[in-house]
Amino acid sequence: MLTLLILTLTLISSALAIRYVAMPFFKEYQYSAIKAQADESAAHLNSVLSHHQILISVIAQDPNLVNIALGFDDNTSYVPDVFSALRMPESLSWVTFYDAFNEPLAHHNKRPEERRIFGQQEIDDLLQASQTETDPARLPVLIQSRGDQAFVVLATPVLHQGFVEGILLSGYRLDTLEIFPANDIVKRTYLVRPLSGLLQRGTAEVRALADFRLSVALLPDPLAVQAAGHAVLANSMTAIAIVLIGAFGLFALAGKAVIVGPHRALEAKQAELSELAAIAERASDSISITDLDGRLIWANPSFEKLTGHLVEDVQNMKPAEFLQGPDTDKETQAAIRRAQSACQAIQVEILNYRYGKIPYWINLSISPLKTDTGHHYGFMAISNDITEAREQREAIVTANKEIEHQALHDPLTGLPNRRALDQALKQRAEHLDQPATVVRIDLDHFKYVNDTMGHEAGDFILCEVANILREETKSADLTARVGGDEFVLLLAPGSTSQDGEQLANRMLKRIKLPKYFENKSVRVGASFGVASTFDGLLEFDQLIIGADAALYEAKVTGRNRTHLYSPELHRAVQARRTLARELRRAVARSEFEPYFQPQFDARTHEVVGVETLARWHSPQLGILMPAEFLPVAEQLSLVEDIDNLIFAKALEQIDSLRPLGIEIPKLSVNVTVERIRNDQVYEQICRHRHDGPRIVFEVLESVLVEEQSEMFHFGLDRLREAGVLVEIDDFGSGHASVVGLMQLRPDAMKIDQQLIRPITVDPLAHGILKHIIGMAELMDLQIIAEGVETMEHARILRDIGCHTLQGYAFCKPIPVDELREFILQHEARLSIRALSS
């Protein structure tokens, strides 16, 4: 009864102690676990987003993107091609490439409908933030949630010489349940912006991401926490009750043992030892006991099952004598011997051999055995078979190596890819004490092989070229395939541009040789661009751009050749870069001005119209002619903007002459095919005042053979309906056909000045011109002659039937102020001449 009373009081005391001491600690532990989960969730999401950001950042370092952003390359398909070729995460939904003015240049759409989840204003704000903060502590992002999915937009700047030349916006779809799995005490995990109203809730655990302007909010379940506390209290009391009942039972038994005598105590001790022995016998792990010399004393059945040896056969032997073999690691064996000599515990993985010399791996734990007085008398070894686990682990290591190899190599040719090249360039950049040389290779007429013989033939050619590159390069050189038919060689440290040129010429000879695919001869060529820091023209980070420029020169000068990045090319590249930078600013500042060249009636010499020509008034470069800036403007896709500026200013300036009594009957402008089809141009014509000059669109003669689409003719027809006249410009330069001329149905034909200039000395030119005018008269077309340099030209052209004359014999292209003075003086001269006659 006394034992029962003490047991009851002990249970009550334990319950009170747990209720008032342990429970607050448990609740604090629960909330600490929630906070730890919040930290882990934020770190996990930050890692996921950082992984995506790193992948996009690697692509953003691509020099081709810089060229596209700068306008050196208008290849809008490059970005989708790159993302289609790379193994991108499944969560990537879309990518849009913007230039420095936040204008989209290219799209890669995997799930384009997810882009529309975000408003244009959000996109614009993200682009603006990415432009102004090139290295923020936490990157700006966009976030929208739909059920269990979150949609995130990251912005990755495309940098060039420290300036943001473009932005890669990438959209991702994240499964929040997969990233933030729920548990018993957390209701839900949310992704929120820092200013979200959810952050104001006091019960939410909020963690800001380390690298992104985004937070993770966990909402705990108070009822679940309370229920868990009650469960802990109940379980604790159950365990304490079991322990106390057992303890008091032993106490009672001990009391009886004192009364009954030592015999009963001995029986109880034997029963306890038997139970422990039974546990060891039934254990699934191998258990063995050795003496201080390491000789086997006892082992359980699992030992025999694991090793294949019977205990009685190996008793008094050292386990190393019959379990370990030639491939067992010597250092691990030595470590075991040292631990046993020092009577210390040790845990290792070691290769053993079963009976029959069958190898297997075990996880071995050896612990020293001591008596109650602290004297060591042997060792206990516990081991289990981990052969399958090690094989799986090694398979994972092998798979990771294979994945890494695939990530750095082109699957078709086996050559290193662009990522491997970028890594090599990054490593080489850490050691700039020796010259570096890059050879850029682009196959000539490769598209023709794909188009005529199929992609299998194209793949065959790529593999053949890859083999040539391998055979011609050294082991210290890096040969990479960076695009469809594009390759880059990073030569060994210390190589010069001459080394690169000699290597390129050797490879060119072999590439040009015929190759046979399915018994058919296939020929391709190659263009090579070589750039080196040895020449002192380029820094290391500009090598790829320099090789690209040299390759471009090799292409434009005839292909199938090697071109070095020379001082002349360096000056041209720098000039183009300066021109491109100034050209962007010029469009933004409206620095382009219309110049007007008057057109005269061939008989009366009255002004019957003006042709509008573009001039760039650059504060830095002076006044530039179209031939000096139009090629770069075309690369930067700025021609349309320049044409809009010139046309709008021309209309405004010609209208400004009307109050002075100067009426210009006709205003001619040169137009491209795109402007003929442009809806905005048509709307601008419709808004033009009807009492102003007639608008004339001069279409290049080459359009007659380059463009005969229905949309082109539709654009022409509606412009004619709006009152626009159509003239053929530069007729006779060698492009037009009579059929094309009949289809276009122009109002006038403007004869190229190359036919006009020689008519005073060349009878053949005079006769050809006369026949052209005869054909025009047959088609009822007005004839305009440009390039009229002398009054003798004017007289001959008048006599053979030209209606309108234009050229330096009358007036050069002039701005509107000079045009006003010229017309007033010209009209005065005509009036005096009329009075004199």
Coordinates of C-alpha atoms in Angstrom, one line a residue, residues 366-553:
I366 CA 33.7 -1.0 -33.1
S367 CA 33.3 -0.1 -29.4
P368 CA 35.6 -1.1 -26.5
L369 CA 34.0 -3.2 -23.6
K370 CA 34.7 -2.3 -20.0
T371 CA 34.0 -3.9 -16.6
D372 CA 32.2 -2.0 -13.8
T373 CA 35.6 -1.1 -12.5
G374 CA 36.6 0.5 -15.9
H375 CA 39.0 -2.2 -17.1
H376 CA 38.9 -3.0 -20.9
Y377 CA 38.4 -6.7 -21.7
G378 CA 37.4 -6.7 -25.4
F379 CA 35.6 -5.1 -28.3
M380 CA 32.1 -5.3 -29.7
A381 CA 31.6 -4.9 -33.5
I382 CA 28.3 -4.2 -35.1
S383 CA 28.1 -4.2 -38.9
N384 CA 25.5 -4.2 -41.7
D385 CA 25.7 -4.8 -45.5
I386 CA 25.8 -1.4 -47.4
T387 CA 26.8 -2.9 -50.8
E388 CA 23.6 -1.8 -52.6
A389 CA 23.6 1.6 -51.0
R390 CA 27.2 2.2 -52.1
E391 CA 26.4 1.1 -55.7
Q392 CA 23.5 3.5 -55.7
R393 CA 25.8 6.3 -54.4
E394 CA 28.4 5.5 -57.0
A395 CA 25.8 5.4 -59.7
I396 CA 24.6 8.9 -58.6
V397 CA 28.2 10.2 -58.8
T398 CA 28.6 8.7 -62.2
A399 CA 25.3 10.2 -63.3
N400 CA 26.3 13.6 -62.0
K401 CA 29.6 13.4 -64.0
E402 CA 27.6 12.4 -67.1
I403 CA 25.2 15.3 -66.6
E404 CA 28.1 17.7 -66.1
H405 CA 29.7 16.3 -69.3
Q406 CA 26.4 16.8 -71.2
A407 CA 26.0 20.3 -69.9
L408 CA 29.5 21.2 -71.2
H409 CA 29.5 19.4 -74.5
D410 CA 27.6 19.5 -77.8
P411 CA 25.5 16.3 -78.2
L412 CA 26.0 16.1 -82.0
T413 CA 29.7 16.7 -82.4
G414 CA 31.0 15.9 -78.9
L415 CA 32.8 19.2 -78.8
P416 CA 32.7 21.5 -75.8
N417 CA 29.7 23.9 -76.1
R418 CA 29.3 27.6 -75.4
R419 CA 29.0 27.1 -71.6
A420 CA 32.4 25.2 -71.6
L421 CA 33.9 28.0 -73.7
D422 CA 32.6 30.6 -71.2
Q423 CA 34.1 28.7 -68.3
A424 CA 37.4 28.4 -70.1
L425 CA 37.4 32.1 -70.9
K426 CA 36.6 32.9 -67.2
Q427 CA 39.5 30.7 -66.1
R428 CA 41.9 32.2 -68.6
A429 CA 40.9 35.7 -67.5
E430 CA 42.5 34.9 -64.1
H431 CA 45.9 34.5 -65.8
L432 CA 46.4 37.4 -68.2
D433 CA 50.2 37.2 -68.2
Q434 CA 50.3 35.4 -71.6
P435 CA 48.6 36.4 -74.9
A436 CA 45.3 34.8 -75.7
T437 CA 44.1 34.1 -79.3
V438 CA 40.6 33.2 -80.5
V439 CA 39.6 31.9 -83.9
R440 CA 35.9 32.3 -84.9
I441 CA 34.6 29.9 -87.6
D442 CA 31.4 30.0 -89.6
L443 CA 30.7 27.5 -92.4
D444 CA 29.8 29.0 -95.8
H445 CA 26.8 27.6 -97.8
F446 CA 25.9 25.3 -94.9
K447 CA 22.2 26.2 -95.2
Y448 CA 22.3 25.1 -98.8
V449 CA 23.4 21.6 -97.7
N450 CA 20.4 21.4 -95.2
D451 CA 18.0 22.7 -97.8
T452 CA 19.0 20.5 -100.6
M453 CA 20.2 17.3 -99.0
G454 CA 18.5 17.3 -95.6
H455 CA 19.5 17.8 -92.0
E456 CA 21.2 14.4 -91.8
A457 CA 23.7 15.6 -94.4
G458 CA 24.1 18.8 -92.4
D459 CA 24.8 16.9 -89.2
F460 CA 27.3 14.7 -91.1
I461 CA 29.1 17.9 -92.3
L462 CA 29.2 19.3 -88.8
C463 CA 30.7 16.1 -87.4
E464 CA 33.3 16.0 -90.2
V465 CA 34.3 19.6 -89.5
A466 CA 34.4 18.9 -85.8
N467 CA 36.9 16.0 -86.5
I468 CA 39.0 18.3 -88.6
L469 CA 39.1 20.8 -85.8
R470 CA 40.1 18.1 -83.3
E471 CA 42.9 16.8 -85.5
E472 CA 44.3 20.2 -86.3
T473 CA 44.3 21.6 -82.8
K474 CA 46.6 20.9 -79.9
S475 CA 45.5 19.3 -76.6
A476 CA 45.9 22.7 -74.9
D477 CA 43.5 24.3 -77.4
L478 CA 39.8 24.4 -76.7
T479 CA 37.5 23.7 -79.7
A480 CA 33.8 24.6 -79.0
R481 CA 30.7 24.5 -81.1
V482 CA 28.7 27.6 -80.2
G483 CA 25.9 27.6 -82.7
G484 CA 24.4 25.8 -85.7
D485 CA 27.4 26.0 -88.0
E486 CA 29.5 28.3 -85.7
F487 CA 32.7 27.2 -83.9
V488 CA 35.2 29.0 -81.7
L489 CA 38.8 28.0 -81.0
L490 CA 40.5 29.3 -77.8
L491 CA 44.2 28.6 -78.5
A492 CA 46.7 27.6 -75.9
P493 CA 48.2 30.4 -73.8
G494 CA 50.9 32.3 -75.6
S495 CA 49.5 31.8 -79.1
T496 CA 49.6 34.7 -81.4
S497 CA 47.4 35.9 -84.2
Q498 CA 49.9 34.5 -86.7
D499 CA 49.5 31.1 -85.0
G500 CA 45.7 31.4 -85.4
E501 CA 46.0 32.4 -89.0
Q502 CA 48.2 29.5 -89.9
L503 CA 45.8 27.1 -88.1
A504 CA 42.8 28.6 -89.8
N505 CA 44.4 28.3 -93.3
R506 CA 45.2 24.6 -92.6
M507 CA 41.7 23.9 -91.5
L508 CA 40.2 25.8 -94.4
K509 CA 42.1 23.6 -96.9
R510 CA 40.7 20.5 -95.4
I511 CA 37.1 21.9 -94.9
K512 CA 37.0 22.9 -98.6
L513 CA 37.7 19.3 -99.8
P514 CA 34.6 17.4 -101.0
K515 CA 33.0 15.1 -98.4
Y516 CA 30.8 12.1 -99.3
F517 CA 27.5 11.5 -97.8
E518 CA 25.5 8.5 -99.1
N519 CA 27.8 8.4 -102.1
K520 CA 27.1 12.1 -102.9
S521 CA 29.7 14.8 -102.9
V522 CA 29.1 17.6 -100.4
R523 CA 31.1 20.8 -100.5
V524 CA 31.1 23.6 -97.9
G525 CA 33.5 26.4 -97.2
A526 CA 34.4 28.3 -94.1
S527 CA 35.2 31.9 -93.1
F528 CA 37.6 32.5 -90.2
G529 CA 38.0 35.5 -87.9
V530 CA 41.2 35.7 -85.8
A531 CA 41.7 38.0 -82.8
S532 CA 44.5 38.1 -80.3
T533 CA 45.5 40.1 -77.3
F534 CA 49.1 39.8 -78.5
D535 CA 48.6 42.6 -81.0
G536 CA 47.6 45.1 -78.3
L537 CA 44.4 46.0 -79.9
L538 CA 42.0 44.1 -77.7
E539 CA 41.5 43.4 -74.0
F540 CA 40.8 39.8 -73.1
D541 CA 37.1 40.4 -72.5
Q542 CA 36.8 41.8 -76.1
L543 CA 38.4 38.9 -77.8
I544 CA 35.1 37.2 -78.9
I545 CA 33.7 40.5 -80.2
G546 CA 37.0 41.2 -82.1
A547 CA 36.9 37.7 -83.7
D548 CA 33.3 38.3 -84.7
A549 CA 34.2 41.5 -86.4
A550 CA 37.1 39.8 -88.2
L551 CA 34.7 37.0 -89.3
Y552 CA 32.2 39.5 -90.6
E553 CA 35.0 41.1 -92.7

